[in-house]
Amino acid sequence: MEVLDVQFQSERGRVRALLVSADDVDSFIDVLLDGRHDRNCAVVYSLDRPTLPSGYRDHELAVGVDRVTQVGALTLSVDEGYVSKGSVDRGIREYMLLGHVREFMPGSEIPVGLVRQAVKEFLGNGGRVPTCIEWQKEEF
């Protein structure tokens, strides 16, 4: 069964939720978009991927969205670090992840619709790298 474990900060504190459908993904992205600007990023883990001997996950997908500009950015750590590749470079972008700044490298923002699509693909393909967007190596 395909399941994503998401963690983010909401108005009520730290939230942990399980996503099992495309509708769940849409609701999750909507919550990030509706939240305050200091609570606009989440980490996502596929429960379909194995854990390391240490018990930690072998990957991490960070999802940031900006409700004003309707763009977002993704990073995916699987063996190496990757970041979404956008067509506009607005410099280093900062999103807030669980009360901490999460920087995304320049040129990483994509339309929110593509963020949604990539997270849905991540859910549906068992946590493999989504192919619906372009990726670039993360420099930091």
mmCIF file of N, CA and C in Angstrom:
data_model
loop_
_atom_site.group_PDB
_atom_site.id
_atom_site.type_symbol
_atom_site.label_atom_id
_atom_site.label_comp_id
_atom_site.label_asym_id
_atom_site.label_seq_id
_atom_site.Cartn_x
_atom_site.Cartn_y
_atom_site.Cartn_z
ATOM 1 N N MET A 1 0.844 -1.179 0.000
ATOM 2 C CA MET A 1 0.000 0.000 0.000
ATOM 3 C C MET A 1 0.890 1.243 0.000
ATOM 4 N N GLU A 2 0.569 2.196 -0.830
ATOM 5 C CA GLU A 2 1.369 3.410 -0.949
ATOM 6 C C GLU A 2 0.913 4.424 0.091
ATOM 7 N N VAL A 3 1.875 4.840 0.936
ATOM 8 C CA VAL A 3 1.573 5.763 2.029
ATOM 9 C C VAL A 3 2.723 6.747 2.186
ATOM 10 N N LEU A 4 2.373 8.028 2.362
ATOM 11 C CA LEU A 4 3.363 9.053 2.670
ATOM 12 C C LEU A 4 3.155 9.532 4.098
ATOM 13 N N ASP A 5 4.242 9.704 4.805
ATOM 14 C CA ASP A 5 4.244 10.275 6.151
ATOM 15 C C ASP A 5 4.729 11.712 6.012
ATOM 16 N N VAL A 6 3.883 12.693 6.372
ATOM 17 C CA VAL A 6 4.255 14.101 6.253
ATOM 18 C C VAL A 6 4.324 14.735 7.632
ATOM 19 N N GLN A 7 5.261 15.685 7.769
ATOM 20 C CA GLN A 7 5.429 16.413 9.022
ATOM 21 C C GLN A 7 5.622 17.884 8.697
ATOM 22 N N PHE A 8 4.861 18.732 9.391
ATOM 23 C CA PHE A 8 4.963 20.168 9.188
ATOM 24 C C PHE A 8 4.417 20.896 10.403
ATOM 25 N N GLN A 9 4.579 22.191 10.407
ATOM 26 C CA GLN A 9 4.112 23.046 11.495
ATOM 27 C C GLN A 9 2.802 23.699 11.066
ATOM 28 N N SER A 10 1.778 23.600 11.899
ATOM 29 C CA SER A 10 0.515 24.268 11.597
ATOM 30 C C SER A 10 0.227 25.290 12.687
ATOM 31 N N GLU A 11 -0.941 25.898 12.590
ATOM 32 C CA GLU A 11 -1.360 26.875 13.606
ATOM 33 C C GLU A 11 -1.440 26.229 14.985
ATOM 34 N N ARG A 12 -1.703 24.934 15.021
ATOM 35 C CA ARG A 12 -1.880 24.215 16.295
ATOM 36 C C ARG A 12 -0.623 23.503 16.771
ATOM 37 N N GLY A 13 0.468 23.680 16.062
ATOM 38 C CA GLY A 13 1.708 23.007 16.441
ATOM 39 C C GLY A 13 2.157 22.024 15.377
ATOM 40 N N ARG A 14 3.063 21.160 15.764
ATOM 41 C CA ARG A 14 3.620 20.182 14.828
ATOM 42 C C ARG A 14 2.558 19.157 14.433
ATOM 43 N N VAL A 15 2.469 18.904 13.118
ATOM 44 C CA VAL A 15 1.481 17.974 12.580
ATOM 45 C C VAL A 15 2.204 16.824 11.908
ATOM 46 N N ARG A 16 1.685 15.635 12.143
ATOM 47 C CA ARG A 16 2.167 14.449 11.431
ATOM 48 C C ARG A 16 0.935 13.772 10.857
ATOM 49 N N ALA A 17 0.948 13.484 9.567
ATOM 50 C CA ALA A 17 -0.218 12.892 8.916
ATOM 51 C C ALA A 17 0.227 11.844 7.908
ATOM 52 N N LEU A 18 -0.680 10.934 7.604
ATOM 53 C CA LEU A 18 -0.444 9.919 6.586
ATOM 54 C C LEU A 18 -1.314 10.239 5.373
ATOM 55 N N LEU A 19 -0.698 10.204 4.191
ATOM 56 C CA LEU A 19 -1.400 10.464 2.940
ATOM 57 C C LEU A 19 -1.472 9.166 2.152
ATOM 58 N N VAL A 20 -2.684 8.818 1.689
ATOM 59 C CA VAL A 20 -2.850 7.560 0.957
ATOM 60 C C VAL A 20 -3.503 7.749 -0.416
ATOM 61 N N SER A 21 -3.881 8.987 -0.756
ATOM 62 C CA SER A 21 -4.556 9.216 -2.032
ATOM 63 C C SER A 21 -4.145 10.570 -2.613
ATOM 64 N N ALA A 22 -4.474 10.750 -3.883
ATOM 65 C CA ALA A 22 -4.207 12.037 -4.538
ATOM 66 C C ALA A 22 -4.984 13.155 -3.849
ATOM 67 N N ASP A 23 -6.195 12.862 -3.395
ATOM 68 C CA ASP A 23 -6.981 13.871 -2.668
ATOM 69 C C ASP A 23 -6.287 14.270 -1.370
ATOM 70 N N ASP A 24 -5.672 13.291 -0.687
ATOM 71 C CA ASP A 24 -4.915 13.597 0.540
ATOM 72 C C ASP A 24 -3.763 14.542 0.232
ATOM 73 N N VAL A 25 -3.086 14.304 -0.895
ATOM 74 C CA VAL A 25 -1.968 15.169 -1.289
ATOM 75 C C VAL A 25 -2.478 16.586 -1.542
ATOM 76 N N ASP A 26 -3.590 16.704 -2.263
ATOM 77 C CA ASP A 26 -4.153 18.031 -2.520
ATOM 78 C C ASP A 26 -4.513 18.743 -1.213
ATOM 79 N N SER A 27 -5.126 18.031 -0.288
ATOM 80 C CA SER A 27 -5.497 18.628 0.997
ATOM 81 C C SER A 27 -4.259 19.079 1.761
ATOM 82 N N PHE A 28 -3.220 18.269 1.748
ATOM 83 C CA PHE A 28 -1.960 18.602 2.422
ATOM 84 C C PHE A 28 -1.343 19.876 1.826
ATOM 85 N N ILE A 29 -1.264 19.957 0.495
ATOM 86 C CA ILE A 29 -0.705 21.150 -0.155
ATOM 87 C C ILE A 29 -1.578 22.365 0.153
ATOM 88 N N ASP A 30 -2.898 22.181 0.160
ATOM 89 C CA ASP A 30 -3.806 23.283 0.493
ATOM 90 C C ASP A 30 -3.563 23.801 1.911
ATOM 91 N N VAL A 31 -3.323 22.907 2.852
ATOM 92 C CA VAL A 31 -3.037 23.326 4.234
ATOM 93 C C VAL A 31 -1.763 24.163 4.269
ATOM 94 N N LEU A 32 -0.726 23.732 3.553
ATOM 95 C CA LEU A 32 0.513 24.522 3.500
ATOM 96 C C LEU A 32 0.259 25.894 2.877
ATOM 97 N N LEU A 33 -0.529 25.924 1.808
ATOM 98 C CA LEU A 33 -0.821 27.193 1.137
ATOM 99 C C LEU A 33 -1.671 28.121 2.003
ATOM 100 N N ASP A 34 -2.545 27.557 2.801
ATOM 101 C CA ASP A 34 -3.441 28.361 3.640
ATOM 102 C C ASP A 34 -2.789 28.830 4.934
ATOM 103 N N GLY A 35 -1.653 28.235 5.280
ATOM 104 C CA GLY A 35 -0.988 28.588 6.527
ATOM 105 C C GLY A 35 -0.214 29.884 6.429
ATOM 106 N N ARG A 36 0.311 30.289 7.556
ATOM 107 C CA ARG A 36 1.131 31.503 7.589
ATOM 108 C C ARG A 36 2.436 31.274 6.839
ATOM 109 N N HIS A 37 3.074 32.389 6.446
ATOM 110 C CA HIS A 37 4.315 32.295 5.663
ATOM 111 C C HIS A 37 5.436 31.618 6.444
ATOM 112 N N ASP A 38 5.346 31.575 7.763
ATOM 113 C CA ASP A 38 6.398 30.933 8.546
ATOM 114 C C ASP A 38 6.097 29.456 8.812
ATOM 115 N N ARG A 39 5.144 28.912 8.052
ATOM 116 C CA ARG A 39 4.778 27.497 8.189
ATOM 117 C C ARG A 39 4.444 26.922 6.820
ATOM 118 N N ASN A 40 5.353 27.098 5.869
ATOM 119 C CA ASN A 40 5.031 26.770 4.490
ATOM 120 C C ASN A 40 5.889 25.667 3.881
ATOM 121 N N CYS A 41 6.455 24.821 4.726
ATOM 122 C CA CYS A 41 7.305 23.743 4.233
ATOM 123 C C CYS A 41 7.056 22.491 5.070
ATOM 124 N N ALA A 42 7.244 21.336 4.453
ATOM 125 C CA ALA A 42 7.033 20.056 5.135
ATOM 126 C C ALA A 42 8.076 19.054 4.671
ATOM 127 N N VAL A 43 8.258 18.024 5.476
ATOM 128 C CA VAL A 43 9.075 16.888 5.052
ATOM 129 C C VAL A 43 8.137 15.715 4.814
ATOM 130 N N VAL A 44 8.482 14.928 3.808
ATOM 131 C CA VAL A 44 7.637 13.819 3.378
ATOM 132 C C VAL A 44 8.503 12.577 3.246
ATOM 133 N N TYR A 45 7.981 11.474 3.758
ATOM 134 C CA TYR A 45 8.679 10.189 3.672
ATOM 135 C C TYR A 45 7.721 9.148 3.092
ATOM 136 N N SER A 46 8.222 8.324 2.195
ATOM 137 C CA SER A 46 7.429 7.222 1.660
ATOM 138 C C SER A 46 7.599 6.025 2.587
ATOM 139 N N LEU A 47 6.494 5.507 3.094
ATOM 140 C CA LEU A 47 6.560 4.335 3.960
ATOM 141 C C LEU A 47 6.766 3.060 3.153
ATOM 142 N N ASP A 48 6.797 3.196 1.830
ATOM 143 C CA ASP A 48 7.053 2.056 0.954
ATOM 144 C C ASP A 48 8.544 1.812 0.728
ATOM 145 N N ARG A 49 9.365 2.763 1.126
ATOM 146 C CA ARG A 49 10.816 2.611 0.972
ATOM 147 C C ARG A 49 11.381 1.978 2.244
ATOM 148 N N PRO A 50 12.527 1.313 2.120
ATOM 149 C CA PRO A 50 13.118 0.677 3.298
ATOM 150 C C PRO A 50 13.731 1.699 4.256
ATOM 151 N N THR A 51 13.925 1.250 5.476
ATOM 152 C CA THR A 51 14.666 2.070 6.439
ATOM 153 C C THR A 51 16.111 1.594 6.465
ATOM 154 N N LEU A 52 16.978 2.457 6.934
ATOM 155 C CA LEU A 52 18.391 2.107 7.099
ATOM 156 C C LEU A 52 18.547 1.229 8.342
ATOM 157 N N PRO A 53 19.691 0.553 8.497
ATOM 158 C CA PRO A 53 19.904 -0.250 9.704
ATOM 159 C C PRO A 53 19.727 0.568 10.996
ATOM 160 N N SER A 54 19.971 1.862 10.916
ATOM 161 C CA SER A 54 19.818 2.733 12.085
ATOM 162 C C SER A 54 18.348 2.960 12.444
ATOM 163 N N GLY A 55 17.437 2.608 11.517
ATOM 164 C CA GLY A 55 16.016 2.851 11.737
ATOM 165 C C GLY A 55 15.510 4.120 11.069
ATOM 166 N N TYR A 56 16.433 4.955 10.587
ATOM 167 C CA TYR A 56 16.041 6.179 9.898
ATOM 168 C C TYR A 56 15.647 5.860 8.461
ATOM 169 N N ARG A 57 14.884 6.740 7.858
ATOM 170 C CA ARG A 57 14.486 6.595 6.454
ATOM 171 C C ARG A 57 15.699 6.819 5.546
ATOM 172 N N ASP A 58 15.693 6.188 4.389
ATOM 173 C CA ASP A 58 16.803 6.317 3.441
ATOM 174 C C ASP A 58 16.608 7.483 2.475
ATOM 175 N N HIS A 59 15.631 8.350 2.781
ATOM 176 C CA HIS A 59 15.305 9.451 1.876
ATOM 177 C C HIS A 59 14.575 10.539 2.660
ATOM 178 N N GLU A 60 14.443 11.702 2.007
ATOM 179 C CA GLU A 60 13.610 12.773 2.553
ATOM 180 C C GLU A 60 13.220 13.693 1.410
ATOM 181 N N LEU A 61 11.938 13.970 1.312
ATOM 182 C CA LEU A 61 11.413 14.922 0.340
ATOM 183 C C LEU A 61 10.952 16.148 1.117
ATOM 184 N N ALA A 62 11.523 17.310 0.815
ATOM 185 C CA ALA A 62 11.078 18.564 1.422
ATOM 186 C C ALA A 62 10.217 19.289 0.403
ATOM 187 N N VAL A 63 9.069 19.800 0.867
ATOM 188 C CA VAL A 63 8.094 20.458 0.001
ATOM 189 C C VAL A 63 7.816 21.847 0.561
ATOM 190 N N GLY A 64 8.151 22.873 -0.209
ATOM 191 C CA GLY A 64 7.854 24.245 0.190
ATOM 192 C C GLY A 64 6.934 24.895 -0.814
ATOM 193 N N VAL A 65 5.974 25.706 -0.331
ATOM 194 C CA VAL A 65 5.055 26.417 -1.223
ATOM 195 C C VAL A 65 4.895 27.860 -0.766
ATOM 196 N N ASP A 66 4.675 28.738 -1.729
ATOM 197 C CA ASP A 66 4.471 30.159 -1.450
ATOM 198 C C ASP A 66 3.094 30.544 -1.968
ATOM 199 N N ARG A 67 2.182 30.883 -1.055
ATOM 200 C CA ARG A 67 0.803 31.167 -1.472
ATOM 201 C C ARG A 67 0.683 32.466 -2.255
ATOM 202 N N VAL A 68 1.575 33.403 -2.025
ATOM 203 C CA VAL A 68 1.495 34.685 -2.729
ATOM 204 C C VAL A 68 1.870 34.525 -4.196
ATOM 205 N N THR A 69 2.993 33.878 -4.458
ATOM 206 C CA THR A 69 3.474 33.726 -5.835
ATOM 207 C C THR A 69 2.966 32.451 -6.512
ATOM 208 N N GLN A 70 2.341 31.536 -5.721
ATOM 209 C CA GLN A 70 1.820 30.269 -6.243
ATOM 210 C C GLN A 70 2.902 29.423 -6.904
ATOM 211 N N VAL A 71 4.085 29.419 -6.270
ATOM 212 C CA VAL A 71 5.174 28.553 -6.685
ATOM 213 C C VAL A 71 5.632 27.755 -5.471
ATOM 214 N N GLY A 72 6.463 26.790 -5.728
ATOM 215 C CA GLY A 72 7.023 25.993 -4.651
ATOM 216 C C GLY A 72 8.322 25.382 -5.098
ATOM 217 N N ALA A 73 8.946 24.653 -4.186
ATOM 218 C CA ALA A 73 10.211 23.998 -4.495
ATOM 219 C C ALA A 73 10.264 22.666 -3.751
ATOM 220 N N LEU A 74 11.024 21.745 -4.320
ATOM 221 C CA LEU A 74 11.179 20.414 -3.743
ATOM 222 C C LEU A 74 12.653 20.073 -3.648
ATOM 223 N N THR A 75 13.027 19.406 -2.583
ATOM 224 C CA THR A 75 14.334 18.754 -2.532
ATOM 225 C C THR A 75 14.091 17.295 -2.230
ATOM 226 N N LEU A 76 14.919 16.446 -2.785
ATOM 227 C CA LEU A 76 14.805 15.018 -2.544
ATOM 228 C C LEU A 76 16.189 14.459 -2.278
ATOM 229 N N SER A 77 16.335 13.896 -1.108
ATOM 230 C CA SER A 77 17.593 13.245 -0.749
ATOM 231 C C SER A 77 17.384 11.743 -0.865
ATOM 232 N N VAL A 78 17.960 11.173 -1.899
ATOM 233 C CA VAL A 78 17.968 9.733 -2.127
ATOM 234 C C VAL A 78 19.326 9.441 -2.742
ATOM 235 N N ASP A 79 20.219 8.852 -1.993
ATOM 236 C CA ASP A 79 21.604 8.638 -2.421
ATOM 237 C C ASP A 79 22.334 9.979 -2.555
ATOM 238 N N GLU A 80 21.813 10.875 -3.381
ATOM 239 C CA GLU A 80 22.358 12.222 -3.537
ATOM 240 C C GLU A 80 21.236 13.213 -3.309
ATOM 241 N N GLY A 81 21.584 14.503 -3.258
ATOM 242 C CA GLY A 81 20.578 15.537 -3.077
ATOM 243 C C GLY A 81 20.166 16.144 -4.398
ATOM 244 N N TYR A 82 18.862 16.235 -4.610
ATOM 245 C CA TYR A 82 18.308 16.830 -5.813
ATOM 246 C C TYR A 82 17.333 17.927 -5.425
ATOM 247 N N VAL A 83 17.175 18.894 -6.299
ATOM 248 C CA VAL A 83 16.225 19.977 -6.094
ATOM 249 C C VAL A 83 15.479 20.199 -7.404
ATOM 250 N N SER A 84 14.218 20.594 -7.280
ATOM 251 C CA SER A 84 13.425 20.867 -8.472
ATOM 252 C C SER A 84 14.104 21.944 -9.307
ATOM 253 N N LYS A 85 13.893 21.874 -10.617
ATOM 254 C CA LYS A 85 14.505 22.839 -11.524
ATOM 255 C C LYS A 85 13.404 23.681 -12.152
ATOM 256 N N GLY A 86 13.420 24.964 -11.831
ATOM 257 C CA GLY A 86 12.435 25.891 -12.372
ATOM 258 C C GLY A 86 13.013 26.713 -13.497
ATOM 259 N N SER A 87 12.182 27.546 -14.086
ATOM 260 C CA SER A 87 12.625 28.359 -15.212
ATOM 261 C C SER A 87 12.965 29.790 -14.811
ATOM 262 N N VAL A 88 12.670 30.180 -13.561
ATOM 263 C CA VAL A 88 12.937 31.537 -13.089
ATOM 264 C C VAL A 88 13.890 31.471 -11.905
ATOM 265 N N ASP A 89 14.892 32.320 -11.906
ATOM 266 C CA ASP A 89 15.865 32.362 -10.814
ATOM 267 C C ASP A 89 15.638 33.624 -9.995
ATOM 268 N N ARG A 90 15.047 33.450 -8.806
ATOM 269 C CA ARG A 90 14.821 34.583 -7.905
ATOM 270 C C ARG A 90 15.806 34.556 -6.743
ATOM 271 N N GLY A 91 16.931 33.869 -6.940
ATOM 272 C CA GLY A 91 17.925 33.766 -5.881
ATOM 273 C C GLY A 91 17.566 32.660 -4.903
ATOM 274 N N ILE A 92 18.294 32.600 -3.812
ATOM 275 C CA ILE A 92 18.020 31.600 -2.778
ATOM 276 C C ILE A 92 16.634 31.868 -2.205
ATOM 277 N N ARG A 93 15.830 30.826 -2.113
ATOM 278 C CA ARG A 93 14.469 30.950 -1.591
ATOM 279 C C ARG A 93 14.413 30.317 -0.206
ATOM 280 N N GLU A 94 13.736 30.981 0.697
ATOM 281 C CA GLU A 94 13.613 30.477 2.060
ATOM 282 C C GLU A 94 12.166 30.098 2.351
ATOM 283 N N TYR A 95 12.009 28.901 2.869
ATOM 284 C CA TYR A 95 10.720 28.404 3.340
ATOM 285 C C TYR A 95 10.924 27.997 4.798
ATOM 286 N N MET A 96 9.844 27.923 5.558
ATOM 287 C CA MET A 96 9.949 27.583 6.976
ATOM 288 C C MET A 96 9.508 26.141 7.211
ATOM 289 N N LEU A 97 10.436 25.336 7.717
ATOM 290 C CA LEU A 97 10.211 23.924 7.972
ATOM 291 C C LEU A 97 10.312 23.659 9.465
ATOM 292 N N LEU A 98 9.184 23.362 10.096
ATOM 293 C CA LEU A 98 9.138 23.023 11.521
ATOM 294 C C LEU A 98 9.869 24.057 12.377
ATOM 295 N N GLY A 99 9.643 25.331 12.055
ATOM 296 C CA GLY A 99 10.219 26.418 12.834
ATOM 297 C C GLY A 99 11.629 26.817 12.448
ATOM 298 N N HIS A 100 12.166 26.218 11.411
ATOM 299 C CA HIS A 100 13.526 26.512 10.972
ATOM 300 C C HIS A 100 13.531 26.900 9.498
ATOM 301 N N VAL A 101 14.459 27.759 9.122
ATOM 302 C CA VAL A 101 14.589 28.163 7.728
ATOM 303 C C VAL A 101 15.136 26.997 6.916
ATOM 304 N N ARG A 102 14.473 26.715 5.807
ATOM 305 C CA ARG A 102 14.952 25.713 4.852
ATOM 306 C C ARG A 102 15.224 26.448 3.553
ATOM 307 N N GLU A 103 16.491 26.538 3.187
ATOM 308 C CA GLU A 103 16.875 27.247 1.963
ATOM 309 C C GLU A 103 16.811 26.315 0.757
ATOM 310 N N PHE A 104 16.270 26.848 -0.319
ATOM 311 C CA PHE A 104 16.244 26.154 -1.601
ATOM 312 C C PHE A 104 17.110 26.960 -2.558
ATOM 313 N N MET A 105 17.939 26.287 -3.318
ATOM 314 C CA MET A 105 18.897 26.979 -4.169
ATOM 315 C C MET A 105 18.198 27.757 -5.283
ATOM 316 N N PRO A 106 18.881 28.752 -5.828
ATOM 317 C CA PRO A 106 18.302 29.561 -6.911
ATOM 318 C C PRO A 106 17.841 28.694 -8.082
ATOM 319 N N GLY A 107 16.749 29.115 -8.693
ATOM 320 C CA GLY A 107 16.237 28.391 -9.857
ATOM 321 C C GLY A 107 15.487 27.122 -9.529
ATOM 322 N N SER A 108 15.036 26.968 -8.279
ATOM 323 C CA SER A 108 14.382 25.726 -7.878
ATOM 324 C C SER A 108 12.861 25.817 -7.804
ATOM 325 N N GLU A 109 12.308 27.013 -7.975
ATOM 326 C CA GLU A 109 10.861 27.151 -7.826
ATOM 327 C C GLU A 109 10.112 26.776 -9.103
ATOM 328 N N ILE A 110 9.005 26.065 -8.900
ATOM 329 C CA ILE A 110 8.141 25.608 -9.984
ATOM 330 C C ILE A 110 6.692 25.945 -9.612
ATOM 331 N N PRO A 111 5.777 25.946 -10.570
ATOM 332 C CA PRO A 111 4.376 26.225 -10.243
ATOM 333 C C PRO A 111 3.821 25.221 -9.227
ATOM 334 N N VAL A 112 2.915 25.691 -8.373
ATOM 335 C CA VAL A 112 2.327 24.828 -7.339
ATOM 336 C C VAL A 112 1.678 23.595 -7.956
ATOM 337 N N GLY A 113 1.087 23.733 -9.131
ATOM 338 C CA GLY A 113 0.483 22.577 -9.790
ATOM 339 C C GLY A 113 1.480 21.461 -10.042
ATOM 340 N N LEU A 114 2.712 21.819 -10.390
ATOM 341 C CA LEU A 114 3.761 20.807 -10.589
ATOM 342 C C LEU A 114 4.234 20.227 -9.262
ATOM 343 N N VAL A 115 4.233 21.040 -8.200
ATOM 344 C CA VAL A 115 4.561 20.520 -6.869
ATOM 345 C C VAL A 115 3.554 19.432 -6.503
ATOM 346 N N ARG A 116 2.273 19.735 -6.680
ATOM 347 C CA ARG A 116 1.218 18.753 -6.392
ATOM 348 C C ARG A 116 1.443 17.471 -7.197
ATOM 349 N N GLN A 117 1.684 17.639 -8.489
ATOM 350 C CA GLN A 117 1.869 16.491 -9.374
ATOM 351 C C GLN A 117 3.053 15.641 -8.928
ATOM 352 N N ALA A 118 4.158 16.277 -8.557
ATOM 353 C CA ALA A 118 5.351 15.538 -8.143
ATOM 354 C C ALA A 118 5.110 14.764 -6.847
ATOM 355 N N VAL A 119 4.411 15.371 -5.890
ATOM 356 C CA VAL A 119 4.130 14.669 -4.631
ATOM 357 C C VAL A 119 3.177 13.503 -4.885
ATOM 358 N N LYS A 120 2.207 13.679 -5.760
ATOM 359 C CA LYS A 120 1.300 12.578 -6.105
ATOM 360 C C LYS A 120 2.064 11.434 -6.766
ATOM 361 N N GLU A 121 3.000 11.787 -7.636
ATOM 362 C CA GLU A 121 3.806 10.745 -8.281
ATOM 363 C C GLU A 121 4.680 10.031 -7.249
ATOM 364 N N PHE A 122 5.242 10.771 -6.322
ATOM 365 C CA PHE A 122 6.058 10.194 -5.254
ATOM 366 C C PHE A 122 5.230 9.195 -4.441
ATOM 367 N N LEU A 123 3.977 9.531 -4.185
ATOM 368 C CA LEU A 123 3.065 8.621 -3.493
ATOM 369 C C LEU A 123 2.806 7.377 -4.340
ATOM 370 N N GLY A 124 2.469 7.586 -5.594
ATOM 371 C CA GLY A 124 2.062 6.487 -6.458
ATOM 372 C C GLY A 124 3.174 5.568 -6.935
ATOM 373 N N ASN A 125 4.420 6.047 -6.899
ATOM 374 C CA ASN A 125 5.510 5.203 -7.408
ATOM 375 C C ASN A 125 6.360 4.585 -6.298
ATOM 376 N N GLY A 126 5.848 4.624 -5.075
ATOM 377 C CA GLY A 126 6.559 3.965 -3.982
ATOM 378 C C GLY A 126 7.770 4.721 -3.482
ATOM 379 N N GLY A 127 7.802 6.038 -3.697
ATOM 380 C CA GLY A 127 8.896 6.842 -3.173
ATOM 381 C C GLY A 127 10.097 6.982 -4.084
ATOM 382 N N ARG A 128 9.906 6.679 -5.349
ATOM 383 C CA ARG A 128 11.000 6.890 -6.308
ATOM 384 C C ARG A 128 10.976 8.338 -6.786
ATOM 385 N N VAL A 129 12.050 8.764 -7.419
ATOM 386 C CA VAL A 129 12.184 10.133 -7.897
ATOM 387 C C VAL A 129 11.086 10.428 -8.923
ATOM 388 N N PRO A 130 10.259 11.447 -8.679
ATOM 389 C CA PRO A 130 9.225 11.809 -9.655
ATOM 390 C C PRO A 130 9.855 12.266 -10.973
ATOM 391 N N THR A 131 9.257 11.841 -12.067
ATOM 392 C CA THR A 131 9.784 12.191 -13.386
ATOM 393 C C THR A 131 8.959 13.283 -14.070
ATOM 394 N N CYS A 132 7.915 13.762 -13.414
ATOM 395 C CA CYS A 132 7.046 14.776 -14.032
ATOM 396 C C CYS A 132 7.658 16.172 -13.983
ATOM 397 N N ILE A 133 8.749 16.328 -13.248
ATOM 398 C CA ILE A 133 9.462 17.606 -13.186
ATOM 399 C C ILE A 133 10.931 17.369 -13.484
ATOM 400 N N GLU A 134 11.637 18.455 -13.798
ATOM 401 C CA GLU A 134 13.080 18.364 -13.981
ATOM 402 C C GLU A 134 13.758 18.527 -12.635
ATOM 403 N N TRP A 135 14.885 17.855 -12.466
ATOM 404 C CA TRP A 135 15.659 17.921 -11.233
ATOM 405 C C TRP A 135 17.065 18.403 -11.556
ATOM 406 N N GLN A 136 17.705 19.000 -10.580
ATOM 407 C CA GLN A 136 19.114 19.387 -10.687
ATOM 408 C C GLN A 136 19.796 18.966 -9.388
ATOM 409 N N LYS A 137 21.095 18.770 -9.467
ATOM 410 C CA LYS A 137 21.836 18.420 -8.258
ATOM 411 C C LYS A 137 21.804 19.570 -7.285
ATOM 412 N N GLU A 138 21.548 19.253 -6.031
ATOM 413 C CA GLU A 138 21.529 20.295 -5.005
ATOM 414 C C GLU A 138 22.955 20.667 -4.652
ATOM 415 N N GLU A 139 23.234 21.955 -4.699
ATOM 416 C CA GLU A 139 24.603 22.429 -4.453
ATOM 417 C C GLU A 139 24.903 22.644 -2.983
ATOM 418 N N PHE A 140 23.873 22.771 -2.155
ATOM 419 C CA PHE A 140 24.095 22.957 -0.723
ATOM 420 C C PHE A 140 23.033 22.260 0.078
#
